[in-house]
XYZ file of C-alpha atoms in Angstrom:
587
model
C -0.150 0.028 -0.048
C 1.618 3.038 -1.036
C 0.536 6.609 0.397
C 0.727 9.987 -1.522
C -0.656 13.250 -0.539
C -1.390 15.991 -3.112
C -2.729 19.194 -1.600
C -5.189 17.872 1.089
C -5.996 14.631 -0.686
C -4.466 11.488 0.373
C -4.156 8.953 -2.220
C -3.756 5.258 -1.471
C -3.283 2.588 -3.664
C -3.676 -1.206 -2.877
C -3.358 -4.772 -4.448
C -5.471 -5.476 -7.431
C -7.078 -8.503 -5.372
C -8.455 -6.451 -2.761
C -12.176 -6.418 -2.737
C -14.446 -3.130 -2.621
C -15.577 -3.904 0.892
C -11.674 -3.731 1.609
C -11.147 -0.556 -0.011
C -13.946 0.984 1.768
C -12.875 -0.300 5.057
C -9.117 1.132 4.436
C -10.485 4.473 2.935
C -12.709 5.129 6.177
C -9.902 4.018 8.469
C -7.260 6.186 6.877
C -9.678 9.038 6.621
C -10.663 9.185 10.313
C -6.812 8.884 11.023
C -5.194 11.417 8.908
C -8.298 14.035 8.733
C -8.192 14.578 5.284
C -10.089 13.362 2.175
C -8.633 9.811 1.033
C -8.952 8.108 -2.273
C -8.386 4.605 -2.656
C -6.927 3.065 -6.105
C -7.154 -0.739 -6.548
C -4.185 -2.360 -8.890
C -3.312 -0.025 -11.269
C -6.759 1.738 -11.867
C -6.226 5.464 -12.678
C -9.545 6.183 -11.091
C -10.266 5.988 -7.477
C -12.557 3.105 -6.362
C -13.309 4.791 -3.331
C -13.262 8.160 -2.071
C -13.901 9.412 1.834
C -14.342 13.078 2.241
C -13.271 14.560 5.514
C -13.425 18.417 5.904
C -12.865 20.647 8.921
C -11.249 19.489 12.302
C -11.853 16.108 14.053
C -13.694 18.422 16.620
C -16.224 19.962 14.306
C -16.264 17.901 10.708
C -18.466 19.331 8.002
C -20.721 16.687 6.429
C -20.315 15.086 3.397
C -22.068 15.894 0.401
C -24.170 12.700 0.716
C -24.935 13.860 4.318
C -26.011 17.368 2.782
C -28.171 15.593 0.427
C -29.924 13.581 2.924
C -30.217 16.899 5.059
C -31.842 18.564 2.108
C -34.229 15.681 1.471
C -35.274 16.099 5.207
C -35.816 19.817 5.055
C -37.733 19.341 2.044
C -40.099 16.926 3.463
C -40.556 19.227 6.605
C -41.927 21.682 4.113
C -45.101 19.649 4.053
C -47.264 19.497 1.329
C -48.202 22.099 -1.749
C -47.571 25.573 -0.849
C -51.004 26.607 -1.610
C -52.386 24.163 0.875
C -49.956 25.563 3.480
C -51.002 29.414 2.595
C -54.587 28.418 3.323
C -53.815 27.191 7.146
C -53.722 30.878 8.170
C -57.144 31.419 6.627
C -58.227 28.575 8.930
C -56.772 29.869 11.908
C -54.618 26.904 12.219
C -51.079 26.087 12.497
C -48.894 24.225 10.198
C -48.291 20.858 11.515
C -44.484 21.508 12.139
C -45.206 24.713 13.942
C -47.886 22.980 15.780
C -45.125 20.592 17.104
C -42.785 23.400 18.029
C -45.927 24.970 19.926
C -46.458 21.714 21.827
C -42.693 20.547 22.433
C -40.407 23.682 22.145
C -37.911 24.797 19.433
C -36.396 21.320 18.878
C -40.080 19.686 18.427
C -39.810 15.989 18.700
C -37.104 14.136 20.271
C -37.295 11.917 17.151
C -39.368 11.086 14.402
C -40.541 7.693 12.491
C -41.303 6.983 8.889
C -40.096 10.777 7.688
C -39.743 9.214 4.415
C -42.794 7.229 4.210
C -44.052 7.240 0.678
C -40.934 9.296 -0.671
C -40.328 7.409 -3.713
C -43.849 8.260 -4.954
C -43.464 12.177 -5.387
C -39.888 13.339 -4.672
C -37.526 14.574 -7.493
C -34.705 12.798 -5.739
C -36.685 9.213 -6.065
C -35.715 6.936 -9.196
C -39.376 6.236 -9.592
C -40.103 10.137 -10.278
C -39.343 11.374 -13.628
C -40.019 15.274 -13.048
C -41.395 16.307 -9.324
C -44.594 18.122 -9.480
C -44.918 20.650 -6.750
C -49.058 20.083 -6.490
C -48.381 16.329 -5.763
C -46.059 16.325 -2.916
C -46.884 13.527 -0.192
C -44.270 14.185 2.570
C -44.333 11.641 5.276
C -47.596 10.688 3.765
C -49.619 13.353 5.578
C -48.480 12.089 9.230
C -45.928 12.906 11.509
C -44.996 10.288 14.348
C -42.458 10.002 16.808
C -41.781 10.739 20.441
C -41.346 13.931 22.359
C -41.038 15.294 25.802
C -43.851 17.072 27.209
C -44.016 19.051 30.775
C -41.122 16.545 31.765
C -43.226 13.378 30.582
C -42.020 11.314 27.522
C -44.792 10.405 25.326
C -45.603 9.182 21.770
C -47.045 11.488 19.248
C -48.982 11.206 16.165
C -50.106 14.417 14.231
C -51.612 14.790 10.765
C -50.402 17.361 8.352
C -53.331 18.876 6.841
C -51.513 20.265 3.806
C -50.931 16.737 2.552
C -54.464 15.846 1.046
C -56.175 17.179 3.970
C -54.401 15.011 6.756
C -55.735 11.967 4.908
C -54.221 8.472 5.380
C -53.108 5.915 3.313
C -51.144 2.761 3.334
C -47.960 4.021 4.790
C -49.413 6.633 7.113
C -51.783 3.940 8.563
C -48.498 1.629 9.155
C -46.825 4.623 10.895
C -49.914 5.013 13.195
C -50.097 1.337 14.129
C -46.525 1.156 14.856
C -47.082 4.295 17.084
C -49.653 2.372 18.879
C -47.773 -0.694 19.071
C -44.773 1.172 20.766
C -46.893 3.035 23.288
C -48.030 -0.474 24.344
C -44.706 -1.593 24.547
C -43.150 1.466 26.601
C -45.931 2.292 28.807
C -45.897 5.729 27.713
C -48.705 7.888 27.061
C -50.066 8.292 23.415
C -51.122 11.866 22.028
C -52.850 12.144 18.904
C -53.171 15.709 17.254
C -55.793 15.043 15.067
C -56.472 17.149 11.653
C -57.460 14.430 9.080
C -60.123 14.236 6.360
C -60.026 10.238 6.909
C -58.899 7.507 4.467
C -57.326 8.480 1.232
C -60.522 7.376 -0.851
C -58.492 7.096 -4.261
C -56.044 4.529 -2.370
C -58.371 2.572 -0.339
C -57.468 -0.635 -1.820
C -54.215 -0.505 -0.158
C -55.226 -0.007 3.461
C -59.147 -0.171 4.069
C -59.837 -3.404 5.022
C -56.634 -4.931 5.318
C -55.304 -7.036 8.356
C -53.149 -4.243 8.840
C -55.254 -1.781 7.479
C -57.018 1.164 8.996
C -59.174 -0.798 10.981
C -56.283 -1.856 13.097
C -56.483 1.676 14.468
C -59.622 0.844 16.285
C -58.451 -2.608 17.368
C -55.524 -0.992 19.032
C -57.147 1.663 20.729
C -59.274 -0.944 22.441
C -56.189 -3.001 23.214
C -54.232 -0.167 24.524
C -57.464 1.240 26.551
C -56.613 1.466 30.021
C -53.280 0.623 29.626
C -51.681 4.011 28.765
C -53.705 7.489 28.796
C -54.637 8.074 25.226
C -55.244 11.859 24.653
C -56.736 13.497 21.188
C -56.722 16.852 20.096
C -58.933 17.942 17.292
C -57.976 20.716 15.088
C -59.956 20.302 12.118
C -63.252 18.519 10.519
C -62.538 14.659 11.583
C -65.120 12.803 9.369
C -66.089 9.138 8.974
C -62.841 6.795 9.996
C -61.093 9.635 11.031
C -63.753 10.363 14.078
C -63.186 7.069 15.579
C -59.929 8.146 17.227
C -61.254 10.966 19.254
C -64.131 8.842 20.527
C -61.533 5.677 21.200
C -59.484 8.041 23.197
C -59.818 8.341 27.115
C -59.740 12.414 26.640
C -60.663 14.303 23.875
C -60.143 18.411 23.461
C -62.094 20.234 20.476
C -60.841 23.776 19.584
C -63.722 25.981 19.131
C -64.216 27.523 15.524
C -62.048 24.818 14.190
C -63.040 21.437 15.221
C -65.526 19.090 14.147
C -66.360 15.296 14.821
C -69.071 13.344 12.385
C -69.761 10.079 11.104
C -70.522 11.543 7.696
C -69.922 14.948 6.088
C -72.793 17.440 5.683
C -73.129 16.637 2.017
C -73.359 12.874 3.040
C -75.964 13.406 5.525
C -77.897 15.524 2.765
C -77.735 12.560 0.388
C -78.768 9.822 2.815
C -81.460 11.710 4.857
C -82.367 14.715 2.696
C -81.203 16.584 6.095
C -79.569 20.345 5.275
C -77.059 20.937 7.873
C -73.879 22.680 8.546
C -70.709 21.203 9.784
C -70.980 23.169 12.982
C -74.535 22.233 13.618
C -73.778 18.507 12.704
C -70.768 17.939 14.765
C -69.242 21.153 16.107
C -67.669 21.469 19.705
C -71.141 22.597 21.176
C -72.742 19.489 19.934
C -70.043 17.320 21.567
C -69.465 19.221 24.632
C -73.280 19.544 25.383
C -75.368 16.942 23.818
C -73.120 13.553 22.811
C -70.558 13.723 25.722
C -67.846 12.942 23.057
C -65.873 16.140 24.144
C -64.227 16.444 27.410
C -62.817 19.822 27.059
C -63.494 22.806 24.381
C -60.169 24.982 23.895
C -60.360 28.588 22.737
C -57.309 28.112 20.545
C -54.434 25.928 19.887
C -52.321 27.162 22.791
C -55.253 26.749 25.161
C -55.638 23.249 23.961
C -52.211 22.619 24.894
C -52.463 24.229 28.141
C -55.478 21.884 29.017
C -53.496 19.009 28.086
C -50.629 20.059 30.305
C -52.947 20.256 33.265
C -54.933 17.101 32.485
C -51.398 14.911 32.393
C -50.638 16.296 35.882
C -53.139 13.962 37.251
C -52.426 10.989 35.567
C -49.728 8.276 35.601
C -47.828 7.036 32.426
C -49.599 3.857 32.711
C -51.930 1.510 34.628
C -48.878 -0.083 36.660
C -47.905 3.299 38.146
C -49.402 5.549 40.665
C -50.459 9.067 39.902
C -48.063 11.999 40.176
C -47.972 14.150 43.398
C -47.502 17.836 44.177
C -46.841 19.884 46.757
C -50.208 20.483 49.223
C -52.097 23.724 48.474
C -54.284 25.727 50.914
C -57.910 25.688 49.540
C -59.348 28.554 47.345
C -61.892 28.768 50.102
C -61.628 28.136 53.739
C -62.667 24.755 55.055
C -64.332 26.224 58.002
C -67.033 28.038 55.989
C -68.209 24.681 54.345
C -71.206 24.314 56.342
C -72.552 27.594 55.749
C -72.705 26.714 51.851
C -75.157 23.836 52.526
C -78.996 24.891 52.938
C -80.818 23.441 55.812
C -83.656 22.725 53.526
C -83.123 19.631 51.481
C -84.679 20.698 48.367
C -82.864 24.001 48.228
C -80.441 24.488 45.355
C -76.806 25.610 45.803
C -73.492 25.197 43.775
C -71.386 22.000 44.702
C -68.337 23.626 43.336
C -68.294 25.549 46.647
C -67.970 22.616 48.444
C -65.333 21.407 46.209
C -63.461 24.491 46.434
C -63.161 23.975 50.393
C -62.253 20.544 50.170
C -59.555 20.063 47.510
C -56.024 22.251 47.108
C -56.375 25.542 45.722
C -57.378 26.012 42.163
C -56.832 21.947 41.516
C -60.460 20.814 40.590
C -59.864 20.168 36.647
C -63.325 19.399 35.680
C -64.286 17.395 32.300
C -67.170 17.672 30.409
C -68.685 20.770 32.220
C -71.418 21.165 30.045
C -72.730 17.722 29.587
C -74.857 15.840 32.167
C -74.773 18.951 34.251
C -76.418 17.315 37.434
C -73.196 15.452 38.082
C -69.787 17.158 38.532
C -66.531 15.078 37.293
C -63.152 16.158 37.370
C -59.772 15.716 38.876
C -58.481 17.379 41.939
C -55.665 17.266 44.479
C -56.084 16.582 48.351
C -53.187 17.477 50.272
C -51.017 17.106 46.894
C -52.637 13.672 46.132
C -54.346 13.376 42.666
C -58.260 12.232 43.197
C -61.124 11.780 40.953
C -64.378 13.801 41.964
C -67.833 12.671 41.419
C -70.421 15.148 42.863
C -73.868 15.571 42.335
C -74.855 19.384 41.387
C -77.998 20.421 43.166
C -77.836 23.688 41.524
C -79.004 22.077 38.185
C -82.288 19.584 38.066
C -81.945 19.480 41.967
C -78.955 17.237 41.604
C -81.075 14.024 40.314
C -79.078 11.763 38.157
C -80.400 11.720 34.528
C -79.188 9.321 31.815
C -76.460 11.467 30.466
C -74.938 12.118 33.920
C -75.040 8.677 34.707
C -73.265 7.519 31.556
C -70.874 10.672 32.162
C -70.150 9.432 35.576
C -69.647 5.590 34.675
C -66.911 6.445 32.110
C -65.284 8.705 34.560
C -65.179 6.349 37.402
C -63.681 3.798 34.656
C -61.200 5.926 33.778
C -59.932 6.902 37.199
C -59.963 2.921 38.303
C -58.066 2.122 35.026
C -55.298 4.636 36.068
C -55.113 4.218 40.045
C -56.883 7.725 40.768
C -58.505 7.223 44.247
C -62.237 8.227 43.898
C -63.953 10.912 45.936
C -68.102 11.103 45.814
C -69.990 13.893 47.271
C -73.504 12.785 47.565
C -76.308 15.193 47.680
C -79.007 13.733 45.101
C -82.968 12.810 45.411
C -81.796 9.547 43.256
C -82.280 8.693 39.682
C -84.652 10.617 37.661
C -88.253 9.201 37.117
C -90.620 9.577 34.095
C -91.477 8.114 30.565
C -89.022 10.706 29.190
C -86.068 9.199 30.958
C -87.248 5.748 30.665
C -87.056 6.236 26.705
C -83.772 7.469 26.928
C -82.547 4.366 28.949
C -82.353 5.652 32.939
C -81.955 2.145 33.868
C -79.432 1.066 31.545
C -77.208 4.280 32.025
C -77.999 3.746 35.845
C -76.881 0.141 35.722
C -73.452 1.300 33.794
C -72.831 3.943 36.944
C -73.471 1.296 39.467
C -71.332 -1.232 37.757
C -68.358 1.001 37.430
C -68.574 2.075 41.003
C -69.027 -1.553 42.402
C -65.950 -2.875 39.893
C -63.334 0.151 40.814
C -60.644 -1.203 42.841
C -59.091 2.236 43.730
C -59.510 3.513 47.058
C -63.196 5.207 47.424
C -64.631 7.604 49.799
C -68.125 8.666 49.853
C -69.206 11.862 51.650
C -73.246 12.380 52.379
C -73.214 15.923 51.922
C -77.014 16.351 52.369
C -79.808 14.095 50.945
C -78.869 10.694 49.453
C -82.197 9.147 48.544
C -83.093 6.021 46.798
C -80.505 4.368 44.430
C -78.544 7.192 44.312
C -76.413 6.364 47.436
C -75.630 2.964 45.544
C -74.308 4.966 42.454
C -72.320 7.119 44.770
C -70.507 4.414 46.477
C -72.436 4.124 49.519
C -71.789 1.731 52.185
C -72.693 -1.447 50.333
C -69.963 -0.481 47.638
C -66.877 -1.226 49.321
C -65.806 2.304 50.290
C -62.858 2.982 52.738
C -65.405 5.125 54.248
C -68.732 6.621 54.305
C -68.623 10.071 55.931
C -71.639 12.253 56.561
C -71.983 15.873 57.237
C -74.457 16.966 59.912
C -76.925 17.927 57.127
C -76.640 14.396 55.878
C -79.900 12.211 55.184
C -80.001 8.541 53.762
C -83.299 7.160 52.707
C -85.282 5.469 50.247
C -87.063 8.675 49.430
C -87.455 11.843 50.465
C -90.084 12.868 53.310
C -92.634 14.399 51.038
C -92.772 11.435 48.755
C -92.563 8.931 51.651
C -95.503 10.560 53.830
C -97.516 10.421 50.561
C -96.597 6.694 49.675
C -97.348 5.592 53.148
C -100.111 7.740 54.776
C -101.870 9.295 52.029
C -104.994 7.591 52.904
C -104.934 8.221 56.437
C -104.250 11.890 55.671
C -107.303 12.500 53.380
C -109.471 11.043 56.146
C -108.632 14.129 58.195
C -111.311 16.458 57.271
C -109.840 19.654 58.602
C -107.274 21.247 56.415
C -105.151 22.861 59.403
C -105.155 19.410 61.261
C -104.186 17.512 58.218
C -101.382 19.912 57.599
C -99.952 19.618 61.254
C -100.276 15.825 61.137
C -98.674 15.957 57.881
C -95.454 17.993 59.312
C -95.471 15.738 62.383
C -95.054 12.700 60.267
C -92.328 14.253 57.965
C -90.582 15.286 61.284
C -90.540 11.811 62.533
C -89.622 10.414 59.197
C -86.616 12.718 59.149
C -85.440 11.783 62.526
C -84.960 8.109 61.293
C -83.085 9.244 58.320
C -80.761 11.747 59.832
C -76.974 11.300 59.776
C -76.809 10.954 63.465
C -79.110 8.331 63.184
C -77.261 6.698 60.652
C -73.993 7.233 62.902
C -75.730 5.710 65.807
C -76.497 2.528 63.975
C -73.116 2.427 62.311
C -74.397 2.732 58.698
C -72.125 5.410 58.162
C -68.348 5.397 59.599
C -67.980 8.830 60.811
C -70.289 11.838 61.433
C -67.696 14.922 60.495
C -67.650 18.452 61.435
C -67.824 20.327 58.129
C -64.612 22.467 58.809
C -62.660 19.142 59.530
C -64.053 17.274 56.005
C -60.658 18.073 54.129
C -58.274 17.003 56.873
C -60.468 13.865 57.426
C -60.546 12.802 53.771
C -56.403 13.791 53.665
C -55.800 11.492 56.286
C -58.081 8.775 55.009
C -56.692 8.563 51.212
C -53.250 8.906 52.814
C -53.722 5.594 55.125
C -55.512 3.700 52.098
C -53.190 4.654 49.285
C -51.703 0.888 49.380
C -55.351 -0.539 49.170
C -55.558 -3.542 46.735
C -58.610 -4.695 45.908
C -59.271 -8.042 43.661
C -62.430 -8.694 41.133
C -63.557 -12.005 41.327
C -61.686 -14.248 38.713
C -63.596 -14.213 35.205
C -62.994 -13.094 31.797
C -64.514 -10.020 32.062
C -67.976 -8.662 32.938
C -71.042 -8.135 30.682
C -72.017 -4.542 31.806
C -70.646 -1.574 29.790
């Protein structure tokens, strides 16, 4: 081997019997050693068989021409789809997907990306399959960015549609990327974040992904398998129609963005074709529809930045997966003084008041993070902290429909309880309800079916549970709200509490109606009715329930927060086992 240096190029000639791989190895080794470009000649050849370029110093070498080409290709991919579609994003009030990732994860964006070159050979000018690149047919990353990132100190998997590529639609390679994201989340036990802005499957390419074993249907199969293993959080940035609408509803938590998001099983045009109904997208499936009526939206954000803030708050209450405990925080003094709690609760069992005023005196200051606030409003659900510990709150709301439980609110509570149990979040029930609503309307809406689901979720939950009878607990309401029969770690009551099959008015009417009707004097009848009600209320009063050990403790209202904190602390390691079985039959 004879080296010779000409300017900054070292030429090396090796034996004619040397293989190409040997020439590559020699060129690489010498270039790294001498810090110069090396040309390796085999035998008597006048042209180098291998060239290894090295520029600059060992501390800061310049990229080779080949690496520069790769970086240029990556930069081109990251420009997104056709420029005309990117320009329209501003008119729609939303960010380009790469800018969105920067908003979420900072200037560096994703920690790494998977499948950036997906479908590269179908459109890029550097591809051997493309004669001339057409700027109007760009398909970078096949319209879906996937990878991982660090968000508020938490590592998670991320999938984000690029709306500039065929309206964020997915085809064969994008489907493969999304499936891999899901499978990897299952392996790592890290949360999955879906930033969805998709028109669904790419119809003109459906044969490659629609009904295939590893096609788009696998999304929802995987959503189902992942459910309860890691939190799945979805943020909607555009109209998600048909197949695209299922990722949001399969996710544990869904955020819609006001004036931007929509969610529907079919587009307005399709609805008109099928049913004749004329409806615009907002009326069909906008945030108002899903936040207030369907319950598919847990939260509605004002804009993209607000959506990010909501998810940051939400993740603060959740563990990475079902095997871990929720994160804790430093305790914070309640927003309102606990000593004022009893003054919030009216003496009359039928007088309305806002349960938020109770919650703010029990939980850490500004920690109540309410979910689905406009859906099933007679029950409040949300996360909070008590002495720094994450808890899930299920509370009747006497300020709305007297706190009676309707089908929507029963389903809302059942789903929330189920999610809390999946992710090891202890449950606090604040009970003040006349029970499940009665009437032909709610029967048609499935009050029994919905109530069954709420009672089932409460029964099956294995996390520590505490029930507080704030005021009235009538009928099956005490069952749904994890009363004494539902294996709570404690059933507590405030002095305003009552537990009964029904309220005094209904009970007296049911038992004594005939006897009261037999009293001719209206004044005597009214007096007797009042006596009977007073006697009845003595039997259902919290003091009587404490005397008979129906409840565990009658707590001074000003001490309720401290009592709950001590009990949640003691029972944090409780493990409850469900009976051995494949699964229950109640959903």
